GROMACS .gro file of N, CA and C in nm:
model
  303
    1UNK      N    1   7.844 -10.337  -3.164
    1UNK     CA    2   7.930 -10.299  -3.267
    1UNK      C    3   8.065 -10.258  -3.207
    2UNK      N    4   8.180 -10.318  -3.250
    2UNK     CA    5   8.296 -10.286  -3.202
    2UNK      C    6   8.366 -10.161  -3.272
    3UNK      N    7   8.418 -10.076  -3.184
    3UNK     CA    8   8.499  -9.962  -3.242
    3UNK      C    9   8.643  -9.973  -3.236
    4UNK      N   10   8.711  -9.887  -3.312
    4UNK     CA   11   8.868  -9.888  -3.324
    4UNK      C   12   8.904  -9.823  -3.197
    5UNK      N   13   8.987  -9.880  -3.114
    5UNK     CA   14   9.040  -9.823  -2.983
    5UNK      C   15   9.186  -9.880  -2.970
    6UNK      N   16   9.272  -9.798  -2.921
    6UNK     CA   17   9.413  -9.842  -2.890
    6UNK      C   18   9.414  -9.968  -2.805
    7UNK      N   19   9.500 -10.066  -2.841
    7UNK     CA   20   9.510 -10.186  -2.787
    7UNK      C   21   9.424 -10.307  -2.838
    8UNK      N   22   9.318 -10.268  -2.918
    8UNK     CA   23   9.244 -10.369  -2.977
    8UNK      C   24   9.307 -10.419  -3.112
    9UNK      N   25   9.259 -10.522  -3.159
    9UNK     CA   26   9.287 -10.587  -3.278
    9UNK      C   27   9.205 -10.547  -3.405
   10UNK      N   28   9.256 -10.528  -3.523
   10UNK     CA   29   9.190 -10.501  -3.634
   10UNK      C   30   9.252 -10.560  -3.750
   11UNK      N   31   9.174 -10.586  -3.865
   11UNK     CA   32   9.225 -10.620  -3.972
   11UNK      C   33   9.236 -10.510  -4.096
   12UNK      N   34   9.347 -10.515  -4.164
   12UNK     CA   35   9.358 -10.413  -4.271
   12UNK      C   36   9.287 -10.458  -4.389
   13UNK      N   37   9.206 -10.375  -4.433
   13UNK     CA   38   9.100 -10.415  -4.547
   13UNK      C   39   9.115 -10.322  -4.673
   14UNK      N   40   9.207 -10.228  -4.658
   14UNK     CA   41   9.216 -10.138  -4.781
   14UNK      C   42   9.361 -10.069  -4.761
   15UNK      N   43   9.404  -9.992  -4.863
   15UNK     CA   44   9.531  -9.913  -4.866
   15UNK      C   45   9.531  -9.819  -4.981
   16UNK      N   46   9.605  -9.722  -4.953
   16UNK     CA   47   9.626  -9.616  -5.071
   16UNK      C   48   9.751  -9.636  -5.151
   17UNK      N   49   9.859  -9.690  -5.081
   17UNK     CA   50   9.986  -9.690  -5.124
   17UNK      C   51  10.027  -9.854  -5.175
   18UNK      N   52  10.118  -9.863  -5.273
   18UNK     CA   53  10.161  -9.995  -5.303
   18UNK      C   54  10.208 -10.063  -5.184
   19UNK      N   55  10.293 -10.011  -5.097
   19UNK     CA   56  10.340 -10.078  -4.976
   19UNK      C   57  10.230 -10.115  -4.874
   20UNK      N   58  10.133 -10.027  -4.873
   20UNK     CA   59  10.011 -10.048  -4.795
   20UNK      C   60   9.932 -10.173  -4.839
   21UNK      N   61   9.919 -10.183  -4.961
   21UNK     CA   62   9.842 -10.294  -5.028
   21UNK      C   63   9.893 -10.440  -4.992
   22UNK      N   64  10.028 -10.444  -4.961
   22UNK     CA   65  10.077 -10.570  -4.926
   22UNK      C   66  10.039 -10.603  -4.771
   23UNK      N   67   9.993 -10.512  -4.697
   23UNK     CA   68   9.936 -10.534  -4.570
   23UNK      C   69   9.788 -10.568  -4.555
   24UNK      N   70   9.715 -10.573  -4.667
   24UNK     CA   71   9.571 -10.613  -4.672
   24UNK      C   72   9.556 -10.755  -4.630
   25UNK      N   73   9.472 -10.767  -4.535
   25UNK     CA   74   9.441 -10.901  -4.487
   25UNK      C   75   9.508 -10.944  -4.358
   26UNK      N   76   9.592 -10.848  -4.320
   26UNK     CA   77   9.682 -10.878  -4.200
   26UNK      C   78   9.613 -10.823  -4.074
   27UNK      N   79   9.632 -10.903  -3.960
   27UNK     CA   80   9.567 -10.859  -3.830
   27UNK      C   81   9.679 -10.766  -3.769
   28UNK      N   82   9.641 -10.662  -3.702
   28UNK     CA   83   9.729 -10.576  -3.644
   28UNK      C   84   9.679 -10.522  -3.511
   29UNK      N   85   9.753 -10.466  -3.427
   29UNK     CA   86   9.708 -10.412  -3.306
   29UNK      C   87   9.713 -10.263  -3.317
   30UNK      N   88   9.610 -10.193  -3.272
   30UNK     CA   89   9.592 -10.052  -3.289
   30UNK      C   90   9.668  -9.984  -3.164
   31UNK      N   91   9.774  -9.897  -3.219
   31UNK     CA   92   9.847  -9.830  -3.098
   31UNK      C   93   9.785  -9.701  -3.087
   32UNK      N   94   9.778  -9.601  -3.183
   32UNK     CA   95   9.718  -9.467  -3.151
   32UNK      C   96   9.664  -9.414  -3.281
   33UNK      N   97   9.571  -9.317  -3.266
   33UNK     CA   98   9.524  -9.233  -3.372
   33UNK      C   99   9.578  -9.099  -3.366
   34UNK      N  100   9.655  -9.063  -3.475
   34UNK     CA  101   9.730  -8.933  -3.473
   34UNK      C  102   9.672  -8.847  -3.579
   35UNK      N  103   9.679  -8.709  -3.527
   35UNK     CA  104   9.625  -8.603  -3.613
   35UNK      C  105   9.722  -8.539  -3.698
   36UNK      N  106   9.686  -8.482  -3.809
   36UNK     CA  107   9.788  -8.388  -3.887
   36UNK      C  108   9.879  -8.301  -3.789
   37UNK      N  109   9.990  -8.299  -3.801
   37UNK     CA  110  10.092  -8.209  -3.729
   37UNK      C  111  10.111  -8.261  -3.587
   38UNK      N  112  10.057  -8.375  -3.547
   38UNK     CA  113  10.081  -8.441  -3.411
   38UNK      C  114  10.222  -8.498  -3.400
   39UNK      N  115  10.286  -8.481  -3.298
   39UNK     CA  116  10.417  -8.552  -3.274
   39UNK      C  117  10.413  -8.658  -3.176
   40UNK      N  118  10.486  -8.759  -3.190
   40UNK     CA  119  10.469  -8.875  -3.083
   40UNK      C  120  10.598  -8.965  -3.102
   41UNK      N  121  10.623  -9.052  -2.998
   41UNK     CA  122  10.727  -9.150  -3.008
   41UNK      C  123  10.675  -9.285  -3.062
   42UNK      N  124  10.739  -9.320  -3.182
   42UNK     CA  125  10.689  -9.443  -3.252
   42UNK      C  126  10.745  -9.559  -3.153
   43UNK      N  127  10.662  -9.647  -3.104
   43UNK     CA  128  10.696  -9.743  -3.018
   43UNK      C  129  10.776  -9.868  -3.089
   44UNK      N  130  10.782  -9.880  -3.207
   44UNK     CA  131  10.851  -9.991  -3.269
   44UNK      C  132  10.996  -9.953  -3.295
   45UNK      N  133  11.026  -9.826  -3.364
   45UNK     CA  134  11.161  -9.794  -3.396
   45UNK      C  135  11.217  -9.679  -3.297
   46UNK      N  136  11.137  -9.630  -3.194
   46UNK     CA  137  11.189  -9.532  -3.102
   46UNK      C  138  11.222  -9.394  -3.167
   47UNK      N  139  11.165  -9.364  -3.274
   47UNK     CA  140  11.185  -9.230  -3.338
   47UNK      C  141  11.070  -9.135  -3.300
   48UNK      N  142  11.101  -9.009  -3.280
   48UNK     CA  143  10.995  -8.918  -3.255
   48UNK      C  144  10.951  -8.877  -3.422
   49UNK      N  145  10.814  -8.903  -3.428
   49UNK     CA  146  10.758  -8.867  -3.550
   49UNK      C  147  10.655  -8.772  -3.552
   50UNK      N  148  10.648  -8.702  -3.654
   50UNK     CA  149  10.551  -8.585  -3.678
   50UNK      C  150  10.474  -8.608  -3.797
   51UNK      N  151  10.349  -8.619  -3.775
   51UNK     CA  152  10.248  -8.646  -3.885
   51UNK      C  153  10.260  -8.516  -3.976
   52UNK      N  154  10.250  -8.550  -4.109
   52UNK     CA  155  10.237  -8.423  -4.194
   52UNK      C  156  10.124  -8.332  -4.178
   53UNK      N  157  10.144  -8.220  -4.188
   53UNK     CA  158  10.028  -8.122  -4.180
   53UNK      C  159   9.941  -8.126  -4.309
   54UNK      N  160   9.986  -8.191  -4.411
   54UNK     CA  161   9.908  -8.212  -4.532
   54UNK      C  162   9.810  -8.332  -4.530
   55UNK      N  163   9.817  -8.404  -4.425
   55UNK     CA  164   9.726  -8.524  -4.428
   55UNK      C  165   9.588  -8.477  -4.433
   56UNK      N  166   9.496  -8.545  -4.489
   56UNK     CA  167   9.364  -8.507  -4.502
   56UNK      C  168   9.267  -8.558  -4.384
   57UNK      N  169   9.330  -8.657  -4.311
   57UNK     CA  170   9.270  -8.715  -4.210
   57UNK      C  171   9.365  -8.779  -4.109
   58UNK      N  172   9.318  -8.803  -3.975
   58UNK     CA  173   9.407  -8.872  -3.887
   58UNK      C  174   9.444  -9.010  -3.928
   59UNK      N  175   9.550  -9.078  -3.904
   59UNK     CA  176   9.592  -9.202  -3.932
   59UNK      C  177   9.610  -9.283  -3.810
   60UNK      N  178   9.586  -9.416  -3.800
   60UNK     CA  179   9.610  -9.502  -3.696
   60UNK      C  180   9.763  -9.557  -3.729
   61UNK      N  181   9.831  -9.554  -3.617
   61UNK     CA  182   9.965  -9.632  -3.602
   61UNK      C  183   9.926  -9.769  -3.562
   62UNK      N  184   9.955  -9.869  -3.641
   62UNK     CA  185   9.910 -10.008  -3.602
   62UNK      C  186  10.064 -10.080  -3.600
   63UNK      N  187  10.059 -10.189  -3.521
   63UNK     CA  188  10.178 -10.268  -3.511
   63UNK      C  189  10.148 -10.419  -3.539
   64UNK      N  190  10.248 -10.482  -3.580
   64UNK     CA  191  10.226 -10.625  -3.619
   64UNK      C  192  10.316 -10.667  -3.742
   65UNK      N  193  10.278 -10.771  -3.801
   65UNK     CA  194  10.365 -10.810  -3.929
   65UNK      C  195  10.325 -10.724  -4.051
   66UNK      N  196  10.349 -10.598  -4.048
   66UNK     CA  197  10.316 -10.514  -4.147
   66UNK      C  198  10.448 -10.437  -4.185
   67UNK      N  199  10.434 -10.362  -4.298
   67UNK     CA  200  10.538 -10.288  -4.351
   67UNK      C  201  10.482 -10.145  -4.373
   68UNK      N  202  10.571 -10.037  -4.322
   68UNK     CA  203  10.532  -9.902  -4.350
   68UNK      C  204  10.565  -9.853  -4.494
   69UNK      N  205  10.515  -9.733  -4.524
   69UNK     CA  206  10.521  -9.691  -4.660
   69UNK      C  207  10.665  -9.679  -4.703
   70UNK      N  208  10.760  -9.665  -4.606
   70UNK     CA  209  10.905  -9.650  -4.642
   70UNK      C  210  10.968  -9.772  -4.624
   71UNK      N  211  10.920  -9.895  -4.613
   71UNK     CA  212  10.980 -10.029  -4.608
   71UNK      C  213  11.008 -10.069  -4.471
   72UNK      N  214  10.990  -9.991  -4.369
   72UNK     CA  215  11.017 -10.032  -4.231
   72UNK      C  216  10.919 -10.131  -4.181
   73UNK      N  217  10.966 -10.241  -4.115
   73UNK     CA  218  10.893 -10.349  -4.062
   73UNK      C  219  10.833 -10.329  -3.927
   74UNK      N  220  10.724 -10.369  -3.902
   74UNK     CA  221  10.659 -10.381  -3.766
   74UNK      C  222  10.560 -10.281  -3.733
   75UNK      N  223  10.543 -10.182  -3.822
   75UNK     CA  224  10.424 -10.076  -3.795
   75UNK      C  225  10.392 -10.021  -3.934
   76UNK      N  226  10.275  -9.960  -3.924
   76UNK     CA  227  10.226  -9.888  -4.048
   76UNK      C  228  10.120  -9.792  -4.007
   77UNK      N  229  10.105  -9.700  -4.099
   77UNK     CA  230   9.992  -9.593  -4.065
   77UNK      C  231   9.873  -9.623  -4.150
   78UNK      N  232   9.763  -9.623  -4.106
   78UNK     CA  233   9.638  -9.672  -4.183
   78UNK      C  234   9.519  -9.584  -4.162
   79UNK      N  235   9.446  -9.554  -4.244
   79UNK     CA  236   9.314  -9.472  -4.236
   79UNK      C  237   9.220  -9.557  -4.169
   80UNK      N  238   9.129  -9.496  -4.092
   80UNK     CA  239   9.029  -9.557  -4.004
   80UNK      C  240   8.932  -9.657  -4.110
   81UNK      N  241   8.911  -9.597  -4.215
   81UNK     CA  242   8.831  -9.660  -4.312
   81UNK      C  243   8.883  -9.786  -4.383
   82UNK      N  244   9.010  -9.813  -4.358
   82UNK     CA  245   9.071  -9.920  -4.403
   82UNK      C  246   9.097 -10.025  -4.297
   83UNK      N  247   9.049 -10.017  -4.200
   83UNK     CA  248   9.054 -10.098  -4.080
   83UNK      C  249   8.912 -10.169  -4.042
   84UNK      N  250   8.923 -10.284  -4.015
   84UNK     CA  251   8.794 -10.359  -3.957
   84UNK      C  252   8.832 -10.418  -3.811
   85UNK      N  253   8.760 -10.366  -3.730
   85UNK     CA  254   8.784 -10.408  -3.591
   85UNK      C  255   8.742 -10.557  -3.582
   86UNK      N  256   8.834 -10.631  -3.505
   86UNK     CA  257   8.802 -10.772  -3.480
   86UNK      C  258   8.729 -10.789  -3.359
   87UNK      N  259   8.626 -10.864  -3.364
   87UNK     CA  260   8.549 -10.899  -3.235
   87UNK      C  261   8.636 -10.995  -3.163
   88UNK      N  262   8.618 -11.003  -3.033
   88UNK     CA  263   8.690 -11.102  -2.955
   88UNK      C  264   8.690 -11.252  -3.002
   89UNK      N  265   8.573 -11.282  -3.052
   89UNK     CA  266   8.560 -11.428  -3.108
   89UNK      C  267   8.621 -11.442  -3.231
   90UNK      N  268   8.650 -11.339  -3.305
   90UNK     CA  269   8.719 -11.340  -3.442
   90UNK      C  270   8.865 -11.312  -3.426
   91UNK      N  271   8.926 -11.293  -3.305
   91UNK     CA  272   9.076 -11.263  -3.304
   91UNK      C  273   9.143 -11.388  -3.334
   92UNK      N  274   9.265 -11.371  -3.389
   92UNK     CA  275   9.347 -11.482  -3.415
   92UNK      C  276   9.376 -11.566  -3.291
   93UNK      N  277   9.379 -11.697  -3.307
   93UNK     CA  278   9.409 -11.794  -3.181
   93UNK      C  279   9.510 -11.749  -3.096
   94UNK      N  280   9.626 -11.701  -3.160
   94UNK     CA  281   9.742 -11.656  -3.067
   94UNK      C  282   9.711 -11.552  -2.978
   95UNK      N  283   9.641 -11.453  -3.026
   95UNK     CA  284   9.599 -11.338  -2.944
   95UNK      C  285   9.500 -11.393  -2.836
   96UNK      N  286   9.404 -11.474  -2.850
   96UNK     CA  287   9.339 -11.524  -2.752
   96UNK      C  288   9.401 -11.598  -2.654
   97UNK      N  289   9.496 -11.665  -2.690
   97UNK     CA  290   9.578 -11.756  -2.593
   97UNK      C  291   9.657 -11.643  -2.498
   98UNK      N  292   9.710 -11.539  -2.554
   98UNK     CA  293   9.782 -11.443  -2.480
   98UNK      C  294   9.689 -11.384  -2.358
   99UNK      N  295   9.566 -11.335  -2.410
   99UNK     CA  296   9.469 -11.281  -2.325
   99UNK      C  297   9.429 -11.379  -2.218
  100UNK      N  298   9.420 -11.512  -2.244
  100UNK     CA  299   9.382 -11.602  -2.137
  100UNK      C  300   9.476 -11.631  -2.024
  101UNK      N  301   9.606 -11.604  -2.056
  101UNK     CA  302   9.717 -11.621  -1.962
  101UNK      C  303   9.704 -11.510  -1.848
   0.00000   0.00000   0.00000
């Protein structure tokens, strides 16, 4: 069984917000799992980001052809339960070709 780990691919299979629902079915790269109150540098927009203390659970920062809750492109925050790890044989062809090089 495959687990969610930074650098691995996953498919978004659920969402809470209207913006997030537009990301369902998209393959993404997992960047990091962030806890409520944690601060980090977003690799896509270069902004220091602090996760709200009111979050009920940690969220994954994922990158790819997705849209964040505020309309920014290239990343999104997703609950672990809304992600399905992609096994290597199920990864998109483009990703497999990059790894083969």
